[in-house]
Short mmCIF file of C-alpha atoms and ligand atoms in Angstrom, two decimals:
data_model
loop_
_atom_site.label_atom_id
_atom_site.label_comp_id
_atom_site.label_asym_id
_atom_site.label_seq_id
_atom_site.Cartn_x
_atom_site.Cartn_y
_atom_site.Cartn_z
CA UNK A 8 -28.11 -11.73 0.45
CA UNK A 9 -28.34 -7.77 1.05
CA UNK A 10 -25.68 -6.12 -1.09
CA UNK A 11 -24.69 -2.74 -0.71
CA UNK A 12 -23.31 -1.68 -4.18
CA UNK A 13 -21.28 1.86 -4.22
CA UNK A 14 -21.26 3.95 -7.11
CA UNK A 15 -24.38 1.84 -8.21
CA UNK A 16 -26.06 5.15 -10.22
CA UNK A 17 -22.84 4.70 -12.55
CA UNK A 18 -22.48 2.34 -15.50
CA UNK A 19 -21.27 -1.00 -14.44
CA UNK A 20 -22.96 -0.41 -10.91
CA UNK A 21 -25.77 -0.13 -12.46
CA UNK A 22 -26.01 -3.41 -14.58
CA UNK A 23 -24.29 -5.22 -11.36
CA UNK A 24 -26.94 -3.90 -9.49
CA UNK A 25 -30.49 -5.43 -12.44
CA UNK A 26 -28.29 -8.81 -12.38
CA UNK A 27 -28.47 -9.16 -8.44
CA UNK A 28 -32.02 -8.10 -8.29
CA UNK A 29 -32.49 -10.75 -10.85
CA UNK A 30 -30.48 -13.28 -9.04
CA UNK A 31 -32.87 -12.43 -5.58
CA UNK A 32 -30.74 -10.33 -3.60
CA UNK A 33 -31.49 -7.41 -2.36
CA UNK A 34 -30.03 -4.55 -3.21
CA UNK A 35 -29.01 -0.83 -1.50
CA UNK A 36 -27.36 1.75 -3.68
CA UNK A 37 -25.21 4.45 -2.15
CA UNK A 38 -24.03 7.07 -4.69
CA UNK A 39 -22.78 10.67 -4.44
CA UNK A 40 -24.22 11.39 -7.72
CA UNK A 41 -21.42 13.00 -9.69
CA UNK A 42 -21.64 14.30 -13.25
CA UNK A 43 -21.69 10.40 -14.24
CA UNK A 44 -23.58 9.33 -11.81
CA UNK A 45 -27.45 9.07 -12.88
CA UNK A 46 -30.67 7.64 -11.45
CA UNK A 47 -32.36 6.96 -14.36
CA UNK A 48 -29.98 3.66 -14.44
CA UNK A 49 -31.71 2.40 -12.08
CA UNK A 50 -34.99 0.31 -11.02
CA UNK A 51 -35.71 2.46 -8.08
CA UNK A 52 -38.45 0.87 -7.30
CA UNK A 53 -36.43 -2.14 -6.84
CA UNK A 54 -33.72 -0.43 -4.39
CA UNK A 55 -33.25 1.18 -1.77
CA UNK A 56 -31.38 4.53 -2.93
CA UNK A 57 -28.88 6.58 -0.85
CA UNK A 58 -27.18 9.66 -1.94
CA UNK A 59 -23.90 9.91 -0.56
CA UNK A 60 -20.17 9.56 -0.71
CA UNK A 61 -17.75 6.94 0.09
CA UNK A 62 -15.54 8.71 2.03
CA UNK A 63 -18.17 9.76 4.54
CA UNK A 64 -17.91 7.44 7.18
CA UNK A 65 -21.52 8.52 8.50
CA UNK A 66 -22.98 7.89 4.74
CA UNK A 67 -21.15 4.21 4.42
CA UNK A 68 -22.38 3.24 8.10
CA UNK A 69 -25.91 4.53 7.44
CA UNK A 70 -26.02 2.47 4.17
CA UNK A 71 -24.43 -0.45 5.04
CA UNK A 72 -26.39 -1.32 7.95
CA UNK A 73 -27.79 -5.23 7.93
CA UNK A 74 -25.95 -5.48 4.64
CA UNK A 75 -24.04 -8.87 4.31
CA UNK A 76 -21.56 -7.72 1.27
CA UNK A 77 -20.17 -4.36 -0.31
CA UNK A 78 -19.22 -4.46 -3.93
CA UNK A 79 -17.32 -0.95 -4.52
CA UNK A 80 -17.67 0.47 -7.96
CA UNK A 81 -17.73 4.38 -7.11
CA UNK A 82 -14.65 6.26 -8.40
CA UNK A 83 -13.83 9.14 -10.50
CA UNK A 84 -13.34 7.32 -14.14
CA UNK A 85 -11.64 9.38 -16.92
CA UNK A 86 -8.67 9.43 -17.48
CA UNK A 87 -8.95 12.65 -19.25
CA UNK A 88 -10.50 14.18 -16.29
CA UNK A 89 -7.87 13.09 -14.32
CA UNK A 90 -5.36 14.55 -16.36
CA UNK A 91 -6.93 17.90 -16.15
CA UNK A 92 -7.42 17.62 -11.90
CA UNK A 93 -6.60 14.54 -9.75
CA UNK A 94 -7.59 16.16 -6.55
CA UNK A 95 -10.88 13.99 -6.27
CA UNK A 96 -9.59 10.82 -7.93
CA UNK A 97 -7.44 10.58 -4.45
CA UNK A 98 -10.24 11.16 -2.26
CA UNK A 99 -12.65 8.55 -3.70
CA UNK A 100 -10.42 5.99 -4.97
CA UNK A 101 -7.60 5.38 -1.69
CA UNK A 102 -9.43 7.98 1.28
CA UNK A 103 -12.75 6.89 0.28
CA UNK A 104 -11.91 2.83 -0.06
CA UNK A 105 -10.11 3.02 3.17
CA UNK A 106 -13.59 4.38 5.06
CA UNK A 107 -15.70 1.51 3.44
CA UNK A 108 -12.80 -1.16 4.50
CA UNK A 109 -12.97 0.12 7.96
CA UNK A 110 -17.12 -0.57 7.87
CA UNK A 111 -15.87 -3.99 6.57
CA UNK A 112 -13.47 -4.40 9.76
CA UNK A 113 -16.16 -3.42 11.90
CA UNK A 114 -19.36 -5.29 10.80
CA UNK A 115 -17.66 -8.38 8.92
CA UNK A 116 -19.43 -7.46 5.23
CA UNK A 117 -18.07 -9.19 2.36
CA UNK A 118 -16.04 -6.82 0.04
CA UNK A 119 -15.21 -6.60 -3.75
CA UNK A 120 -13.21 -4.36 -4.76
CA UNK A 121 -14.34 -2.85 -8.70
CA UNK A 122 -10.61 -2.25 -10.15
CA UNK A 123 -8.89 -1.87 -13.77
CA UNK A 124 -6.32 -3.31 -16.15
CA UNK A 125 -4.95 -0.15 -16.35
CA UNK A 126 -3.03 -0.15 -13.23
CA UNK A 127 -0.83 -2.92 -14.39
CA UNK A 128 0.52 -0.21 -16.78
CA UNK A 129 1.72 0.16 -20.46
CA UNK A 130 1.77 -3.71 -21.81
CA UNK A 131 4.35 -4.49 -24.77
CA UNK A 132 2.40 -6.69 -27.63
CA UNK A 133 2.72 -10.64 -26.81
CA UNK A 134 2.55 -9.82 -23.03
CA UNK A 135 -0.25 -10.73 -20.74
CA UNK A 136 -0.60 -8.78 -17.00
CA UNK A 137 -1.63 -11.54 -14.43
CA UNK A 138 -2.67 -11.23 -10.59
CA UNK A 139 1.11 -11.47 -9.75
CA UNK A 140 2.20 -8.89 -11.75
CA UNK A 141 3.80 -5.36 -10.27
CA UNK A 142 1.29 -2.67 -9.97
CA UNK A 143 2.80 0.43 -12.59
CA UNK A 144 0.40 2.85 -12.71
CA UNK A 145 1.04 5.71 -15.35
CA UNK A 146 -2.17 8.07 -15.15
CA UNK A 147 -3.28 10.41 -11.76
CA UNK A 148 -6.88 7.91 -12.39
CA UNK A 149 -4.52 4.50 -12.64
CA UNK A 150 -2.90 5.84 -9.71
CA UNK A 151 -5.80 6.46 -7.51
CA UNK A 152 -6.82 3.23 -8.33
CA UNK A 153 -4.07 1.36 -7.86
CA UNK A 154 -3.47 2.97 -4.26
CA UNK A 155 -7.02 1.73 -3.27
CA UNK A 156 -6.20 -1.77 -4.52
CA UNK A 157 -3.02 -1.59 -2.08
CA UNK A 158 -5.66 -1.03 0.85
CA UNK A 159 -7.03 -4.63 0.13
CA UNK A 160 -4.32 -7.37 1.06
CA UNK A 161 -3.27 -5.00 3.77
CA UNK A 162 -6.83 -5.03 5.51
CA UNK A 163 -6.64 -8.83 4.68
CA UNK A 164 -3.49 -9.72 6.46
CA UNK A 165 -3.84 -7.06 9.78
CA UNK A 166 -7.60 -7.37 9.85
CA UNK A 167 -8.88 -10.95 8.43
CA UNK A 168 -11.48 -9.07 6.31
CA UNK A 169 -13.36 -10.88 3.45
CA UNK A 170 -11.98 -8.39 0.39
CA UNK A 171 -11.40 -9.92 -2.77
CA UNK A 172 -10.59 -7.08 -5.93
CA UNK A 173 -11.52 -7.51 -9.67
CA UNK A 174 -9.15 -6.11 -12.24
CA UNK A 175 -11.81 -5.67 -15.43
CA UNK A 176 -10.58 -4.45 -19.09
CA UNK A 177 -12.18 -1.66 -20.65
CA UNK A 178 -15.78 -1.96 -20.96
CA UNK A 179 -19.01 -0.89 -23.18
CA UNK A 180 -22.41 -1.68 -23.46
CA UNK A 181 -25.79 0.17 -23.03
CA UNK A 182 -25.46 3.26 -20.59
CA UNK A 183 -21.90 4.40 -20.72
CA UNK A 184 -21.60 8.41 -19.77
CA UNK A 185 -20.77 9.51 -23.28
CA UNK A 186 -17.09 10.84 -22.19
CA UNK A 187 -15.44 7.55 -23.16
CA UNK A 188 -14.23 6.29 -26.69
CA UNK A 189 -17.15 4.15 -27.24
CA UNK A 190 -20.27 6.09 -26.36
CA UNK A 191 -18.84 9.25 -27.60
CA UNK A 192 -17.81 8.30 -30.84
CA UNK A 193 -21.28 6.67 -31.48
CA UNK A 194 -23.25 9.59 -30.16
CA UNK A 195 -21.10 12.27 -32.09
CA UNK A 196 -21.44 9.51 -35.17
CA UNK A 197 -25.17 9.73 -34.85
CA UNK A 198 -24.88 13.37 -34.75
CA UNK A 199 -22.69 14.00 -37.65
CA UNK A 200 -20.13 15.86 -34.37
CA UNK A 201 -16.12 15.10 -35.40
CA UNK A 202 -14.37 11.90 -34.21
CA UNK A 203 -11.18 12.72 -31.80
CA UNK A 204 -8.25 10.31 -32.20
CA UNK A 205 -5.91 10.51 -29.85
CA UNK A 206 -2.52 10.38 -32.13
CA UNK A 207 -1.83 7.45 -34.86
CA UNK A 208 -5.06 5.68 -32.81
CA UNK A 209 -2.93 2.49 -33.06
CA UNK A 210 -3.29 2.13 -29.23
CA UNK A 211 -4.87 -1.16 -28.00
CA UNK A 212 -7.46 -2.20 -25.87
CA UNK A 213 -9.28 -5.45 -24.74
CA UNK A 214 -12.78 -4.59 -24.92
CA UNK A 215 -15.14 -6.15 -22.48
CA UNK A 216 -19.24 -6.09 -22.63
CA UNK A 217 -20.65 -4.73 -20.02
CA UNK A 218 -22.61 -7.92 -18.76
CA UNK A 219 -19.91 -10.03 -19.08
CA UNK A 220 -18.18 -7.60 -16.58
CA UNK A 221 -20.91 -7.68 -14.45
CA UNK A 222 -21.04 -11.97 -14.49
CA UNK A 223 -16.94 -11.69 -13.53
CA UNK A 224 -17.62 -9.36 -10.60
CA UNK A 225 -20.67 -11.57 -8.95
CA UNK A 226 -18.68 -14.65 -9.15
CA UNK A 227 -16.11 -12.98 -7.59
CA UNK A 228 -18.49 -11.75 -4.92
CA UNK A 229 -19.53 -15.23 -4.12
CA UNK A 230 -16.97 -17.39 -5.14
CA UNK A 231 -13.90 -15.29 -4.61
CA UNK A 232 -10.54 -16.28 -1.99
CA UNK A 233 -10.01 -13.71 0.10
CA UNK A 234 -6.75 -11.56 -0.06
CA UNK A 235 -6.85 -12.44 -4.30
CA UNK A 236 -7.13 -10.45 -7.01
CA UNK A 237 -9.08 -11.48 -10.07
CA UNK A 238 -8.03 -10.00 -13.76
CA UNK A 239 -11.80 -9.79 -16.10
CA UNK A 240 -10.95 -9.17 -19.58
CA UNK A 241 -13.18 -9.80 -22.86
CA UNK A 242 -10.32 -11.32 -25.21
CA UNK A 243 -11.14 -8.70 -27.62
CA UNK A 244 -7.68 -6.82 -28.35
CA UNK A 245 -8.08 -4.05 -31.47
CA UNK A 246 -6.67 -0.92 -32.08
CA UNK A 247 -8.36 2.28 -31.23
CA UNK A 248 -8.81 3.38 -35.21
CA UNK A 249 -10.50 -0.54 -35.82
CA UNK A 250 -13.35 0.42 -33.08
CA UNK A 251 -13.41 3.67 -34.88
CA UNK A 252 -13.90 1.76 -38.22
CA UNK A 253 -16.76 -0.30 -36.74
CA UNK A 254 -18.50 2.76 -35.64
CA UNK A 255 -18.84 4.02 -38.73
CA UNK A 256 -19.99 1.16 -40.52
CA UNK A 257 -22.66 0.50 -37.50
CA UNK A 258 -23.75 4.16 -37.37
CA UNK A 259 -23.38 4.32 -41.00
CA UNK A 260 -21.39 7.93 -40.40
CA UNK A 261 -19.14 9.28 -42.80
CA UNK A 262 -15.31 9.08 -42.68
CA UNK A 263 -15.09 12.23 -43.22
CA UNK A 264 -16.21 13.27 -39.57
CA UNK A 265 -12.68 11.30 -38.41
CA UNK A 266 -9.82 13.45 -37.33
CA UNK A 267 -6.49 12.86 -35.63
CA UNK A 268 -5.87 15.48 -32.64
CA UNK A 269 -3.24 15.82 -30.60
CA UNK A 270 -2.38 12.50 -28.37
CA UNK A 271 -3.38 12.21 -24.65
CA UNK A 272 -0.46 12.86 -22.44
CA UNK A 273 1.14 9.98 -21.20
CA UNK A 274 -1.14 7.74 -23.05
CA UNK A 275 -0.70 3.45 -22.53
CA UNK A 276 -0.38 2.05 -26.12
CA UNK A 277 -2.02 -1.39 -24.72
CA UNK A 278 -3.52 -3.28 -22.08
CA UNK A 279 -4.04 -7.15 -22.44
CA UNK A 280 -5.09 -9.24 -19.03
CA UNK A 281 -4.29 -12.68 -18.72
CA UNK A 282 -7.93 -14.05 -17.12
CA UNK A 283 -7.27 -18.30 -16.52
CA UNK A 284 -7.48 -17.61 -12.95
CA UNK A 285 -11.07 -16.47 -13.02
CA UNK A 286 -11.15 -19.21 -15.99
CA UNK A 287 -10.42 -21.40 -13.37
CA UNK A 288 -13.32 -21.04 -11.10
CA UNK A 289 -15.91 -20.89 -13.86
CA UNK A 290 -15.64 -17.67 -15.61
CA UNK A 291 -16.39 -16.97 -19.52
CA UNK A 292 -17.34 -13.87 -21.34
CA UNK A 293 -19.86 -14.77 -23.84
CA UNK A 294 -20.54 -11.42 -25.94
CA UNK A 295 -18.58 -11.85 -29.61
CA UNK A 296 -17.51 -8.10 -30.01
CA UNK A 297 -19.39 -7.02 -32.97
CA UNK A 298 -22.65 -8.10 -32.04
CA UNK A 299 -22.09 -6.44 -28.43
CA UNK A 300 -21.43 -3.33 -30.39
CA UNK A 301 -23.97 -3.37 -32.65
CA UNK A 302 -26.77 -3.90 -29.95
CA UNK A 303 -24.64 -0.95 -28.02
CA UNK A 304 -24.96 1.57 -30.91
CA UNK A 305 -28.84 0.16 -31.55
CA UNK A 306 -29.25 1.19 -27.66
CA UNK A 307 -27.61 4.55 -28.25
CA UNK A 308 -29.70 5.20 -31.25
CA UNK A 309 -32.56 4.18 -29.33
CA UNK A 310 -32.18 6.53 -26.12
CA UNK A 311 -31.74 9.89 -27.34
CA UNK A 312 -33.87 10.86 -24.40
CA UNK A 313 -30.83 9.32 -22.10
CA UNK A 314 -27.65 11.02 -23.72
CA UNK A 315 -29.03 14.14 -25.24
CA UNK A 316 -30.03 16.25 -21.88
CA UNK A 317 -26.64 14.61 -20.20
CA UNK A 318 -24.84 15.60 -23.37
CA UNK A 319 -26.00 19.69 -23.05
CA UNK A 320 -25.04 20.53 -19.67
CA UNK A 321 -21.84 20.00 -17.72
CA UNK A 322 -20.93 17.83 -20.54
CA UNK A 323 -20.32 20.65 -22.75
CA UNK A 324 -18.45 22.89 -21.30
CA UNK A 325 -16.00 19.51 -20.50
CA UNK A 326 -15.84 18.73 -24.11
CA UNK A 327 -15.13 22.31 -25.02
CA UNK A 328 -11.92 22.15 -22.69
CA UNK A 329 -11.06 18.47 -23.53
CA UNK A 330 -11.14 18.93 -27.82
CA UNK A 331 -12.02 22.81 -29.18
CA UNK A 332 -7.86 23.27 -29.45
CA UNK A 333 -7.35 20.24 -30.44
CA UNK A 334 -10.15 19.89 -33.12
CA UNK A 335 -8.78 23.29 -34.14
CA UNK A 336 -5.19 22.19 -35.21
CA UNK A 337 -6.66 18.65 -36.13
CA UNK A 338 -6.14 16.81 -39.25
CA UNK A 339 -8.56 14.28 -41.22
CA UNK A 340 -7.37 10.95 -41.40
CA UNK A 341 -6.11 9.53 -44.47
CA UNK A 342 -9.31 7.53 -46.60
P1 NAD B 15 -19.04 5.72 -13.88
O1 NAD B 15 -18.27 6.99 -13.89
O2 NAD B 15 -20.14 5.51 -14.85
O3 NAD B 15 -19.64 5.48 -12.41
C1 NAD B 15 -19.00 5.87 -11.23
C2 NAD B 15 -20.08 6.06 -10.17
O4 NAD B 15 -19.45 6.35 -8.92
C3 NAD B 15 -21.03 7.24 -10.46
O5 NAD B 15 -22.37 6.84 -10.28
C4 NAD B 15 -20.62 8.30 -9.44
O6 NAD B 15 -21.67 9.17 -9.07
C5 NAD B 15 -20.17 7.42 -8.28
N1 NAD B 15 -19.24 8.10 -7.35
C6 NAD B 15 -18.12 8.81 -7.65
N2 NAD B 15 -17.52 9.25 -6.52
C7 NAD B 15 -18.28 8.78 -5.49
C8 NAD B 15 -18.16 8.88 -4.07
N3 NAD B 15 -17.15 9.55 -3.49
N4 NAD B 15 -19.09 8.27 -3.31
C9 NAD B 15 -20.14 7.60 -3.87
N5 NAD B 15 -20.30 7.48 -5.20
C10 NAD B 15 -19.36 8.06 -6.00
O7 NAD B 15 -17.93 4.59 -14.00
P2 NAD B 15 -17.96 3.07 -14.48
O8 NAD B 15 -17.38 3.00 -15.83
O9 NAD B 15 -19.27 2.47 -14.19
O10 NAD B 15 -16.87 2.47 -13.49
C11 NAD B 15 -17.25 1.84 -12.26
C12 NAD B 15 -16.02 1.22 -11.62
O11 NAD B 15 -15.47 0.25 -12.52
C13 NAD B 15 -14.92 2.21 -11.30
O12 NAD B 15 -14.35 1.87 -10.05
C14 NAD B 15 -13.92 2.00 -12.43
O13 NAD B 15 -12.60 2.31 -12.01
C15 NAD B 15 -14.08 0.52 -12.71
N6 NAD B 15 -13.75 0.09 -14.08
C16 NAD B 15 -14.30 0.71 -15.16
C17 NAD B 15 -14.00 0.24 -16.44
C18 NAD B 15 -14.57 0.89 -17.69
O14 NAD B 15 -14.09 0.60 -18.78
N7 NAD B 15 -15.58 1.74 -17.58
C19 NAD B 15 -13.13 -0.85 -16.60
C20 NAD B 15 -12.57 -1.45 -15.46
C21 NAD B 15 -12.89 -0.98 -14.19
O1 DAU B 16 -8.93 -0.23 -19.12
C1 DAU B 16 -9.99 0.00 -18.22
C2 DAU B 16 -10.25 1.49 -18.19
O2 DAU B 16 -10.85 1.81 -19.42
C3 DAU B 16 -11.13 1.93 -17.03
O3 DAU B 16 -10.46 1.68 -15.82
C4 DAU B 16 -11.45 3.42 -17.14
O4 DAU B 16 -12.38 3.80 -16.13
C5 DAU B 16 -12.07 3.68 -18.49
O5 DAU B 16 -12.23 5.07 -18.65
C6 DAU B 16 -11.18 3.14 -19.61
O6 DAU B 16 -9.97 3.94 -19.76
P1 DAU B 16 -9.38 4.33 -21.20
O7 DAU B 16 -8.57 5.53 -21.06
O8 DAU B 16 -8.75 3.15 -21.87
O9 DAU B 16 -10.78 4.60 -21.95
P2 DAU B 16 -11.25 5.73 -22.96
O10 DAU B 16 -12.60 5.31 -23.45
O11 DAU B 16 -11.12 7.10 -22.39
O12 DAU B 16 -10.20 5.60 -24.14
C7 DAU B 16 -10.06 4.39 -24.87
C8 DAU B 16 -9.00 4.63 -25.92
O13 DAU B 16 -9.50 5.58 -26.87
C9 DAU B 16 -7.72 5.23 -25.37
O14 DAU B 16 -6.60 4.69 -26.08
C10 DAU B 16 -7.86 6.71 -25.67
C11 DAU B 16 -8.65 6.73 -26.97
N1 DAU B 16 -9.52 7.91 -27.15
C12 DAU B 16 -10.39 8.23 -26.15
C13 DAU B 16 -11.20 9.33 -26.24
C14 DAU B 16 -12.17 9.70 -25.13
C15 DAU B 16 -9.44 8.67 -28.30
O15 DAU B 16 -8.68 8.37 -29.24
N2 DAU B 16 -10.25 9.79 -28.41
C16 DAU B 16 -11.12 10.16 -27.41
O16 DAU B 16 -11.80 11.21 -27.57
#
């Protein structure tokens, strides 16, 4: 099969894209190349590599030509960012969608939609969100992506297109842009840089290795019922400040470099997917957490040459916006 794979320079594209090579497809990568978007995750001698955007109708035709699927993955991902400017989170996530659908209407590609727990909202603990659930978004990025979920069922039903969407829970592994919890904790760790967390870090998330992501969304690409929705989650609930914990001990950083800063606006206290309907049609994840983390912070330490030069540039003056204040007025955290 020839798959075109959209926002395939980004993290999860990129793995999705090594385990269909692997598999024998073939592979075309179209990718605007945003701040988190980066060649270097790729084979490219492997693919064929397009730079462009979603929401160009002339890019997504060009790329798509004699492809026989679309798996969509490119999005603007941070919720921080989105916090500080939604503006492009819009334009990728519903505008751009909607152009690659129409493609799909046109020339009769399958399509898999990449989406997130986090647009079934804040979870109380016990709960589970499942495929039936209400969408109730609560960031400008949860929002974006939950409008260009809504574009799915409705191309379904007035079309007959083949879209299926994946809901995945938050993820980590080798290659993450060093903006989320995970990556930036262990590259500041390695550095000896403070540790941001967001209020009482009590918040909860069900953490998900990046391959086992990856193995959710292809069998969802080849296996998946039009019209459905399918939830991907690692079964690996834990409080922010018990990743934190783990960090430390794998980096072997001192506690001292912890420190509570003011919370993230509007922040979900938990996520938790229910995933027996992917269960259902074959689906495990197989990483245990701590050894995905430990070969995550053992790829980290290995590929200074990978984070460092992303972590000078735009990076900085990002990080400078996101956390001087708030490392200014922070506080350690208790020992
Ligand atoms: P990422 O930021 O590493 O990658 C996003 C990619 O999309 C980048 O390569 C970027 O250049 C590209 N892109 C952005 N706008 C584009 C546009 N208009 N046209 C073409 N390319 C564009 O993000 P990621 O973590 O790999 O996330 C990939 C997808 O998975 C996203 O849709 C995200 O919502 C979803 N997701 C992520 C997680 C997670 O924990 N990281 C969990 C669940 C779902
Ligand atoms: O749940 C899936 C989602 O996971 C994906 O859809 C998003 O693309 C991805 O960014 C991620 O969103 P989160 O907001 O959950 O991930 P993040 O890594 O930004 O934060 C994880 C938790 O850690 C969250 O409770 C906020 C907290 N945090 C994060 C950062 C960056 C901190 O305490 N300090 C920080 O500096």
């Amino acid at each position: 099969m020839r798959v075109l794979v959209t926002g395939g320079a980004g993290f999860i594209g990129s793995h999705l894209v090594k385990r269909l090579l692997a598999a024998g497809d073939d592979v075309v990568v179209l990718d605007k190349l945003t701040y988190s978007g980066n060649t270097a995750n790729l084979p490219l001698d492997s693919v064929e590599f397009l730079e462009g955007d979603i929401a160009v109708a002339a890019d997504v035709e060009r790329a798509a030509r004699g492809c026989d699927a679309i798996v969509n993955f490119a999005a603007e991902t941070h919720v921080d960012r989105s916090i500080l400017g939604a503006t492009d989170f819009g334009r990728t996530e519903f505008f751009g969608t909607q152009v690659l659908l129409e493609e799909v209407r046109r020339s009769g590609q399958r399509f898999v939609q990449v989406s997130t727990d986090e647009v079934y909202g804040d979870l109380e603990a016990g709960g589970f969100s499942t495929e039936e659930d209400p969408l109730r978004p609560s960031s400008p990025y949860s929002v974006a992506k939950a409008a260009g979920d809504l574009h799915i069922p409705a191309y379904v039903r007035t079309f007959g297109v083949n879209a299926s969407i994946t809901r995945g829970s938050n993820t980590y592994g080798p290659n993450q842009y060093p903006e989320k919890l995970i990556p930036l904790f262990v590259t500041n760790a390695l550095d000896g840089e403070p540790l941001p967390v967001y209020g009482d870090g009590k918040q909860i998330r069900d953490w998900l290795y990046v391959e086992d992501h990856c193995s959710g969304i292809e069998l969802v690409l080849r296996e998946g019922k039009p019209g459905e929705a399918y939830n991907v989650g690692g079964g690996n609930e834990h409080e922010n400040i018990e990743v934190i914990e783990l960090i430390l001990e794998l980096t072997g950083a001192d506690r001292s470099l912890l420190r509570h800063v003011e919370d993230r606006p509007g922040h979900d206290r938990r996520y938790a997917l229910s995933t027996e309907k992917l269960q259902r049609v074959g689906w495990r994840p197989s990483r245990d957490f701590r050894e995905g983390m430990r070969e995550t912070v053992e790829w980290y330490r290995a590929n200074r040459a990978w984070w460092e030069p992303i972590k000078s540039g735009e990076f900085r003056r990002y990080y400078e916006r996101q956390y001087a204040q708030r490392l200014r007025a922070s506080t350690s955290s208790p020992a």
